[in-house]
Amino acid sequence: PRPILDMSYSRHFLDFQGSSIPSSMKKLVVTKLSQNFREAVTLRQDSPVPLPGDGDLLVRNRFVGINASDINYSAGRYDASVKPPFDIGFEGVGDVVALGLSASADYSVGQAVAYVKAGSFAEYTVVPAKQAVPLPSAKPEFLTLMVSGATAYISLKELGELSEGKKVLVTAAAGGTGQFAVQLAKKAKCHVIGTCSSDEKSGFLKSIGCDRTINYKTENVESVLRKDYPDGVDVVYESVGGKMFDLALNSLATKGRLIVIGFITGYQNPTGLQPVKAELLPAKLLKKSASIRGFFLNHYLSEYKMALENLLKMYERGDLVCEVDFGDMSPEGKFTGLESVFRAVDYMYMGKNIGKIVVELPHSVNSKL
């Protein structure tokens, strides 16, 4: 068997900026199953820094992404067999600071990478080299594409059947994934309608090409849709759930498609759901030859690499806005350090963010932490 680390290169143990990798680190751990993130998750101060195996990278995280489903994960809704304690956080961007021998064929110390893997809410994460995405630099914008961008890209491509002139409704349009659904539908020459909760968000949506914004705090979404789109909408990209789901369903055009990518309004409930008026569903779908499709990214991993490559190219060409929200406007300011992940999750559920919520993990050079 090969050694765990390539022992012949002591630089693999060294941070490329000259500071050595500490033996312990901070990380967030789910210690109790609950949809209340603050109750479920504990900040551990002195977890051992993990060692990369032969095909692995040790990534020092610089930016981690917040997802609505972080609280589904902390509530144990994805895999009932997993019992606490377990690591949390789905995605990160950082620098390779150590690696195994096989992994060194494609990566070297100092390379910026992004990844999707449970356990990103930590200062260091071991990532299989096969799952890492090499980046030109460690920028937070790249993080927006990993889950949020890929979800919009693949679901609209596989389930949306977008074509020129179609009317597309995006709920929570100014959020982490909504921003991409708006832009991708616009690129497909569709007419895009976006719901949001403030004039500031409405302005952002117009800046990325949204044709009609509906601020549901000041306008009645149902009456706007009925008045401006009497024939209904062709595709709905739906992540809100509850009443918004019912409303979207009722607004479908003949042969319309509703893509369910989430139902954030229900995640904080013990069951994870907000009730919907589903008993009339068969009749409603039949009457319009309409359909509802669920989308969960893990079921489309065969499409993931292609989606990400296309999104990265679009961003690098300047064809895609990747809006990042660091929480600068939140009461206690920017989300910096793992301890601010708790605030960042609260901020998401207050519906305050414009774009993808990202937490920065600063590291001082030459520190032993």
PDB file of N, CA, C and O in Angstrom, residues 59-117:
ATOM      1  N   VAL A  59      -7.713  20.818   1.739  1.00  0.00           N
ATOM      2  CA  VAL A  59      -8.059  22.172   1.286  1.00  0.00           C
ATOM      3  C   VAL A  59      -8.234  23.078   2.496  1.00  0.00           C
ATOM      4  O   VAL A  59      -8.966  22.739   3.436  1.00  0.00           O
ATOM      5  N   ARG A  60      -7.530  24.190   2.471  1.00  0.00           N
ATOM      6  CA  ARG A  60      -7.759  25.213   3.497  1.00  0.00           C
ATOM      7  C   ARG A  60      -8.875  26.103   2.974  1.00  0.00           C
ATOM      8  O   ARG A  60      -8.715  26.796   1.964  1.00  0.00           O
ATOM      9  N   ASN A  61     -10.042  26.046   3.616  1.00  0.00           N
ATOM     10  CA  ASN A  61     -11.215  26.752   3.104  1.00  0.00           C
ATOM     11  C   ASN A  61     -11.078  28.257   3.265  1.00  0.00           C
ATOM     12  O   ASN A  61     -10.691  28.741   4.326  1.00  0.00           O
ATOM     13  N   ARG A  62     -11.391  28.973   2.195  1.00  0.00           N
ATOM     14  CA  ARG A  62     -11.393  30.437   2.269  1.00  0.00           C
ATOM     15  C   ARG A  62     -12.797  31.017   2.197  1.00  0.00           C
ATOM     16  O   ARG A  62     -13.072  32.061   2.768  1.00  0.00           O
ATOM     17  N   PHE A  63     -13.693  30.320   1.482  1.00  0.00           N
ATOM     18  CA  PHE A  63     -15.089  30.754   1.394  1.00  0.00           C
ATOM     19  C   PHE A  63     -15.972  29.517   1.467  1.00  0.00           C
ATOM     20  O   PHE A  63     -15.685  28.515   0.832  1.00  0.00           O
ATOM     21  N   VAL A  64     -17.054  29.595   2.263  1.00  0.00           N
ATOM     22  CA  VAL A  64     -18.012  28.487   2.299  1.00  0.00           C
ATOM     23  C   VAL A  64     -19.399  29.032   2.009  1.00  0.00           C
ATOM     24  O   VAL A  64     -19.726  30.174   2.349  1.00  0.00           O
ATOM     25  N   GLY A  65     -20.201  28.198   1.327  1.00  0.00           N
ATOM     26  CA  GLY A  65     -21.525  28.644   0.897  1.00  0.00           C
ATOM     27  C   GLY A  65     -22.612  28.209   1.864  1.00  0.00           C
ATOM     28  O   GLY A  65     -22.557  27.125   2.438  1.00  0.00           O
ATOM     29  N   ILE A  66     -23.612  29.082   2.034  1.00  0.00           N
ATOM     30  CA  ILE A  66     -24.772  28.767   2.875  1.00  0.00           C
ATOM     31  C   ILE A  66     -25.908  28.332   1.954  1.00  0.00           C
ATOM     32  O   ILE A  66     -26.182  28.984   0.948  1.00  0.00           O
ATOM     33  N   ASN A  67     -26.554  27.219   2.296  1.00  0.00           N
ATOM     34  CA  ASN A  67     -27.677  26.713   1.508  1.00  0.00           C
ATOM     35  C   ASN A  67     -28.899  26.550   2.396  1.00  0.00           C
ATOM     36  O   ASN A  67     -28.774  26.214   3.574  1.00  0.00           O
ATOM     37  N   ALA A  68     -30.086  26.768   1.810  1.00  0.00           N
ATOM     38  CA  ALA A  68     -31.329  26.602   2.578  1.00  0.00           C
ATOM     39  C   ALA A  68     -31.376  25.215   3.198  1.00  0.00           C
ATOM     40  O   ALA A  68     -31.860  25.027   4.315  1.00  0.00           O
ATOM     41  N   SER A  69     -30.839  24.219   2.466  1.00  0.00           N
ATOM     42  CA  SER A  69     -30.943  22.842   2.950  1.00  0.00           C
ATOM     43  C   SER A  69     -29.932  22.505   4.047  1.00  0.00           C
ATOM     44  O   SER A  69     -29.930  21.377   4.550  1.00  0.00           O
ATOM     45  N   ASP A  70     -29.093  23.459   4.451  1.00  0.00           N
ATOM     46  CA  ASP A  70     -28.218  23.195   5.613  1.00  0.00           C
ATOM     47  C   ASP A  70     -29.060  22.764   6.814  1.00  0.00           C
ATOM     48  O   ASP A  70     -28.635  21.907   7.593  1.00  0.00           O
ATOM     49  N   ILE A  71     -30.258  23.358   6.950  1.00  0.00           N
ATOM     50  CA  ILE A  71     -31.056  22.970   8.124  1.00  0.00           C
ATOM     51  C   ILE A  71     -31.795  21.660   7.894  1.00  0.00           C
ATOM     52  O   ILE A  71     -32.194  20.997   8.842  1.00  0.00           O
ATOM     53  N   ASN A  72     -31.986  21.253   6.631  1.00  0.00           N
ATOM     54  CA  ASN A  72     -32.521  19.900   6.399  1.00  0.00           C
ATOM     55  C   ASN A  72     -31.476  18.865   6.790  1.00  0.00           C
ATOM     56  O   ASN A  72     -31.789  17.791   7.306  1.00  0.00           O
ATOM     57  N   TYR A  73     -30.226  19.214   6.517  1.00  0.00           N
ATOM     58  CA  TYR A  73     -29.120  18.311   6.830  1.00  0.00           C
ATOM     59  C   TYR A  73     -28.960  18.194   8.346  1.00  0.00           C
ATOM     60  O   TYR A  73     -28.790  17.094   8.884  1.00  0.00           O
ATOM     61  N   SER A  74     -29.039  19.335   9.043  1.00  0.00           N
ATOM     62  CA  SER A  74     -28.879  19.305  10.508  1.00  0.00           C
ATOM     63  C   SER A  74     -30.069  18.633  11.189  1.00  0.00           C
ATOM     64  O   SER A  74     -29.970  18.171  12.314  1.00  0.00           O
ATOM     65  N   ALA A  75     -31.198  18.560  10.473  1.00  0.00           N
ATOM     66  CA  ALA A  75     -32.380  17.888  11.030  1.00  0.00           C
ATOM     67  C   ALA A  75     -32.379  16.395  10.701  1.00  0.00           C
ATOM     68  O   ALA A  75     -33.282  15.663  11.100  1.00  0.00           O
ATOM     69  N   GLY A  76     -31.365  15.945   9.937  1.00  0.00           N
ATOM     70  CA  GLY A  76     -31.260  14.522   9.601  1.00  0.00           C
ATOM     71  C   GLY A  76     -32.266  14.073   8.552  1.00  0.00           C
ATOM     72  O   GLY A  76     -32.654  12.908   8.506  1.00  0.00           O
ATOM     73  N   ARG A  77     -32.705  15.007   7.686  1.00  0.00           N
ATOM     74  CA  ARG A  77     -33.765  14.654   6.724  1.00  0.00           C
ATOM     75  C   ARG A  77     -33.251  13.939   5.473  1.00  0.00           C
ATOM     76  O   ARG A  77     -34.048  13.426   4.704  1.00  0.00           O
ATOM     77  N   TYR A  78     -31.941  13.956   5.246  1.00  0.00           N
ATOM     78  CA  TYR A  78     -31.435  13.360   4.006  1.00  0.00           C
ATOM     79  C   TYR A  78     -31.078  11.892   4.152  1.00  0.00           C
ATOM     80  O   TYR A  78     -31.229  11.120   3.236  1.00  0.00           O
ATOM     81  N   ASP A  79     -30.591  11.535   5.308  1.00  0.00           N
ATOM     82  CA  ASP A  79     -30.185  10.147   5.512  1.00  0.00           C
ATOM     83  C   ASP A  79     -30.459   9.779   6.957  1.00  0.00           C
ATOM     84  O   ASP A  79     -29.705  10.133   7.862  1.00  0.00           O
ATOM     85  N   ALA A  80     -31.559   9.067   7.162  1.00  0.00           N
ATOM     86  CA  ALA A  80     -32.003   8.743   8.529  1.00  0.00           C
ATOM     87  C   ALA A  80     -31.017   7.849   9.262  1.00  0.00           C
ATOM     88  O   ALA A  80     -31.016   7.771  10.487  1.00  0.00           O
ATOM     89  N   SER A  81     -30.136   7.162   8.512  1.00  0.00           N
ATOM     90  CA  SER A  81     -29.215   6.225   9.167  1.00  0.00           C
ATOM     91  C   SER A  81     -28.024   6.941   9.818  1.00  0.00           C
ATOM     92  O   SER A  81     -27.344   6.386  10.657  1.00  0.00           O
ATOM     93  N   VAL A  82     -27.778   8.194   9.411  1.00  0.00           N
ATOM     94  CA  VAL A  82     -26.615   8.916   9.963  1.00  0.00           C
ATOM     95  C   VAL A  82     -26.987   9.546  11.304  1.00  0.00           C
ATOM     96  O   VAL A  82     -27.945  10.305  11.392  1.00  0.00           O
ATOM     97  N   LYS A  83     -26.213   9.209  12.323  1.00  0.00           N
ATOM     98  CA  LYS A  83     -26.500   9.736  13.669  1.00  0.00           C
ATOM     99  C   LYS A  83     -25.421  10.744  14.065  1.00  0.00           C
ATOM    100  O   LYS A  83     -24.266  10.595  13.690  1.00  0.00           O
ATOM    101  N   PRO A  84     -25.795  11.788  14.836  1.00  0.00           N
ATOM    102  CA  PRO A  84     -24.794  12.767  15.265  1.00  0.00           C
ATOM    103  C   PRO A  84     -23.734  12.078  16.137  1.00  0.00           C
ATOM    104  O   PRO A  84     -24.043  11.051  16.737  1.00  0.00           O
ATOM    105  N   PRO A  85     -22.522  12.627  16.243  1.00  0.00           N
ATOM    106  CA  PRO A  85     -22.075  13.865  15.586  1.00  0.00           C
ATOM    107  C   PRO A  85     -21.641  13.626  14.132  1.00  0.00           C
ATOM    108  O   PRO A  85     -21.076  12.586  13.815  1.00  0.00           O
ATOM    109  N   PHE A  86     -21.948  14.601  13.252  1.00  0.00           N
ATOM    110  CA  PHE A  86     -21.418  14.539  11.886  1.00  0.00           C
ATOM    111  C   PHE A  86     -21.149  15.957  11.372  1.00  0.00           C
ATOM    112  O   PHE A  86     -21.692  16.929  11.901  1.00  0.00           O
ATOM    113  N   ASP A  87     -20.262  16.039  10.379  1.00  0.00           N
ATOM    114  CA  ASP A  87     -19.844  17.336   9.844  1.00  0.00           C
ATOM    115  C   ASP A  87     -20.922  17.927   8.949  1.00  0.00           C
ATOM    116  O   ASP A  87     -21.754  17.212   8.396  1.00  0.00           O
ATOM    117  N   ILE A  88     -20.866  19.244   8.766  1.00  0.00           N
ATOM    118  CA  ILE A  88     -21.903  19.926   7.998  1.00  0.00           C
ATOM    119  C   ILE A  88     -21.276  20.989   7.086  1.00  0.00           C
ATOM    120  O   ILE A  88     -20.116  21.359   7.253  1.00  0.00           O
ATOM    121  N   GLY A  89     -22.064  21.488   6.154  1.00  0.00           N
ATOM    122  CA  GLY A  89     -21.588  22.438   5.141  1.00  0.00           C
ATOM    123  C   GLY A  89     -21.381  21.702   3.837  1.00  0.00           C
ATOM    124  O   GLY A  89     -20.765  20.641   3.812  1.00  0.00           O
ATOM    125  N   PHE A  90     -21.934  22.206   2.729  1.00  0.00           N
ATOM    126  CA  PHE A  90     -21.946  21.451   1.472  1.00  0.00           C
ATOM    127  C   PHE A  90     -20.866  21.832   0.473  1.00  0.00           C
ATOM    128  O   PHE A  90     -20.566  21.084  -0.437  1.00  0.00           O
ATOM    129  N   GLU A  91     -20.328  23.049   0.564  1.00  0.00           N
ATOM    130  CA  GLU A  91     -19.469  23.508  -0.547  1.00  0.00           C
ATOM    131  C   GLU A  91     -18.449  24.514  -0.038  1.00  0.00           C
ATOM    132  O   GLU A  91     -18.715  25.259   0.900  1.00  0.00           O
ATOM    133  N   GLY A  92     -17.282  24.497  -0.688  1.00  0.00           N
ATOM    134  CA  GLY A  92     -16.235  25.433  -0.291  1.00  0.00           C
ATOM    135  C   GLY A  92     -15.327  25.786  -1.455  1.00  0.00           C
ATOM    136  O   GLY A  92     -15.288  25.089  -2.478  1.00  0.00           O
ATOM    137  N   VAL A  93     -14.614  26.876  -1.277  1.00  0.00           N
ATOM    138  CA  VAL A  93     -13.537  27.292  -2.185  1.00  0.00           C
ATOM    139  C   VAL A  93     -12.328  27.559  -1.309  1.00  0.00           C
ATOM    140  O   VAL A  93     -12.442  28.197  -0.257  1.00  0.00           O
ATOM    141  N   GLY A  94     -11.163  27.041  -1.722  1.00  0.00           N
ATOM    142  CA  GLY A  94      -9.969  27.278  -0.914  1.00  0.00           C
ATOM    143  C   GLY A  94      -8.715  26.880  -1.660  1.00  0.00           C
ATOM    144  O   GLY A  94      -8.723  26.711  -2.885  1.00  0.00           O
ATOM    145  N   ASP A  95      -7.629  26.729  -0.918  1.00  0.00           N
ATOM    146  CA  ASP A  95      -6.328  26.412  -1.506  1.00  0.00           C
ATOM    147  C   ASP A  95      -5.873  25.037  -1.044  1.00  0.00           C
ATOM    148  O   ASP A  95      -6.080  24.661   0.119  1.00  0.00           O
ATOM    149  N   VAL A  96      -5.246  24.298  -1.943  1.00  0.00           N
ATOM    150  CA  VAL A  96      -4.657  23.010  -1.580  1.00  0.00           C
ATOM    151  C   VAL A  96      -3.408  23.285  -0.738  1.00  0.00           C
ATOM    152  O   VAL A  96      -2.510  24.028  -1.162  1.00  0.00           O
ATOM    153  N   VAL A  97      -3.364  22.729   0.475  1.00  0.00           N
ATOM    154  CA  VAL A  97      -2.185  22.944   1.328  1.00  0.00           C
ATOM    155  C   VAL A  97      -1.397  21.654   1.578  1.00  0.00           C
ATOM    156  O   VAL A  97      -0.280  21.695   2.066  1.00  0.00           O
ATOM    157  N   ALA A  98      -1.994  20.502   1.246  1.00  0.00           N
ATOM    158  CA  ALA A  98      -1.279  19.223   1.336  1.00  0.00           C
ATOM    159  C   ALA A  98      -2.026  18.244   0.453  1.00  0.00           C
ATOM    160  O   ALA A  98      -3.190  18.467   0.134  1.00  0.00           O
ATOM    161  N   LEU A  99      -1.347  17.152   0.036  1.00  0.00           N
ATOM    162  CA  LEU A  99      -2.022  16.201  -0.837  1.00  0.00           C
ATOM    163  C   LEU A  99      -1.320  14.866  -0.835  1.00  0.00           C
ATOM    164  O   LEU A  99      -0.158  14.766  -0.447  1.00  0.00           O
ATOM    165  N   GLY A 100      -2.057  13.835  -1.234  1.00  0.00           N
ATOM    166  CA  GLY A 100      -1.490  12.495  -1.320  1.00  0.00           C
ATOM    167  C   GLY A 100      -0.718  12.318  -2.617  1.00  0.00           C
ATOM    168  O   GLY A 100      -0.789  13.145  -3.534  1.00  0.00           O
ATOM    169  N   LEU A 101       0.003  11.210  -2.698  1.00  0.00           N
ATOM    170  CA  LEU A 101       0.904  10.977  -3.819  1.00  0.00           C
ATOM    171  C   LEU A 101       0.161  10.917  -5.159  1.00  0.00           C
ATOM    172  O   LEU A 101       0.524  11.599  -6.111  1.00  0.00           O
ATOM    173  N   SER A 102      -0.907  10.125  -5.259  1.00  0.00           N
ATOM    174  CA  SER A 102      -1.645  10.031  -6.527  1.00  0.00           C
ATOM    175  C   SER A 102      -2.256  11.375  -6.897  1.00  0.00           C
ATOM    176  O   SER A 102      -2.289  11.767  -8.066  1.00  0.00           O
ATOM    177  N   ALA A 103      -2.761  12.083  -5.892  1.00  0.00           N
ATOM    178  CA  ALA A 103      -3.408  13.373  -6.152  1.00  0.00           C
ATOM    179  C   ALA A 103      -2.412  14.382  -6.703  1.00  0.00           C
ATOM    180  O   ALA A 103      -2.775  15.307  -7.430  1.00  0.00           O
ATOM    181  N   SER A 104      -1.114  14.178  -6.396  1.00  0.00           N
ATOM    182  CA  SER A 104      -0.112  15.163  -6.840  1.00  0.00           C
ATOM    183  C   SER A 104       0.149  15.072  -8.347  1.00  0.00           C
ATOM    184  O   SER A 104       0.833  15.914  -8.909  1.00  0.00           O
ATOM    185  N   ALA A 105      -0.428  14.039  -9.017  1.00  0.00           N
ATOM    186  CA  ALA A 105      -0.306  13.961 -10.477  1.00  0.00           C
ATOM    187  C   ALA A 105      -1.047  15.116 -11.142  1.00  0.00           C
ATOM    188  O   ALA A 105      -0.644  15.614 -12.193  1.00  0.00           O
ATOM    189  N   ASP A 106      -2.164  15.565 -10.520  1.00  0.00           N
ATOM    190  CA  ASP A 106      -2.989  16.608 -11.146  1.00  0.00           C
ATOM    191  C   ASP A 106      -3.012  17.920 -10.371  1.00  0.00           C
ATOM    192  O   ASP A 106      -3.460  18.937 -10.879  1.00  0.00           O
ATOM    193  N   TYR A 107      -2.585  17.891  -9.120  1.00  0.00           N
ATOM    194  CA  TYR A 107      -2.686  19.091  -8.286  1.00  0.00           C
ATOM    195  C   TYR A 107      -1.362  19.355  -7.605  1.00  0.00           C
ATOM    196  O   TYR A 107      -0.560  18.445  -7.417  1.00  0.00           O
ATOM    197  N   SER A 108      -1.160  20.608  -7.217  1.00  0.00           N
ATOM    198  CA  SER A 108       0.021  20.916  -6.413  1.00  0.00           C
ATOM    199  C   SER A 108      -0.383  21.877  -5.309  1.00  0.00           C
ATOM    200  O   SER A 108      -1.462  22.476  -5.347  1.00  0.00           O
ATOM    201  N   VAL A 109       0.494  22.012  -4.328  1.00  0.00           N
ATOM    202  CA  VAL A 109       0.226  22.923  -3.219  1.00  0.00           C
ATOM    203  C   VAL A 109       0.085  24.344  -3.776  1.00  0.00           C
ATOM    204  O   VAL A 109       0.857  24.769  -4.623  1.00  0.00           O
ATOM    205  N   GLY A 110      -0.950  25.036  -3.297  1.00  0.00           N
ATOM    206  CA  GLY A 110      -1.169  26.407  -3.764  1.00  0.00           C
ATOM    207  C   GLY A 110      -2.279  26.520  -4.787  1.00  0.00           C
ATOM    208  O   GLY A 110      -2.758  27.616  -5.066  1.00  0.00           O
ATOM    209  N   GLN A 111      -2.721  25.382  -5.358  1.00  0.00           N
ATOM    210  CA  GLN A 111      -3.782  25.408  -6.364  1.00  0.00           C
ATOM    211  C   GLN A 111      -5.121  25.795  -5.706  1.00  0.00           C
ATOM    212  O   GLN A 111      -5.479  25.267  -4.667  1.00  0.00           O
ATOM    213  N   ALA A 112      -5.841  26.726  -6.327  1.00  0.00           N
ATOM    214  CA  ALA A 112      -7.184  27.067  -5.838  1.00  0.00           C
ATOM    215  C   ALA A 112      -8.181  26.057  -6.382  1.00  0.00           C
ATOM    216  O   ALA A 112      -8.112  25.678  -7.549  1.00  0.00           O
ATOM    217  N   VAL A 113      -9.077  25.598  -5.521  1.00  0.00           N
ATOM    218  CA  VAL A 113     -10.091  24.617  -5.936  1.00  0.00           C
ATOM    219  C   VAL A 113     -11.447  24.946  -5.312  1.00  0.00           C
ATOM    220  O   VAL A 113     -11.529  25.626  -4.294  1.00  0.00           O
ATOM    221  N   ALA A 114     -12.492  24.432  -5.964  1.00  0.00           N
ATOM    222  CA  ALA A 114     -13.837  24.450  -5.378  1.00  0.00           C
ATOM    223  C   ALA A 114     -14.295  23.007  -5.276  1.00  0.00           C
ATOM    224  O   ALA A 114     -13.783  22.135  -5.975  1.00  0.00           O
ATOM    225  N   TYR A 115     -15.251  22.754  -4.387  1.00  0.00           N
ATOM    226  CA  TYR A 115     -15.743  21.377  -4.251  1.00  0.00           C
ATOM    227  C   TYR A 115     -17.137  21.391  -3.651  1.00  0.00           C
ATOM    228  O   TYR A 115     -17.557  22.361  -3.017  1.00  0.00           O
ATOM    229  N   VAL A 116     -17.862  20.300  -3.877  1.00  0.00           N
ATOM    230  CA  VAL A 116     -19.134  20.053  -3.202  1.00  0.00           C
ATOM    231  C   VAL A 116     -18.962  18.756  -2.427  1.00  0.00           C
ATOM    232  O   VAL A 116     -18.742  17.705  -3.016  1.00  0.00           O
ATOM    233  N   LYS A 117     -19.009  18.864  -1.103  1.00  0.00           N
ATOM    234  CA  LYS A 117     -18.815  17.672  -0.252  1.00  0.00           C
ATOM    235  C   LYS A 117     -19.222  18.060   1.164  1.00  0.00           C
ATOM    236  O   LYS A 117     -18.949  19.172   1.606  1.00  0.00           O
TER     237      LYS A 117
END
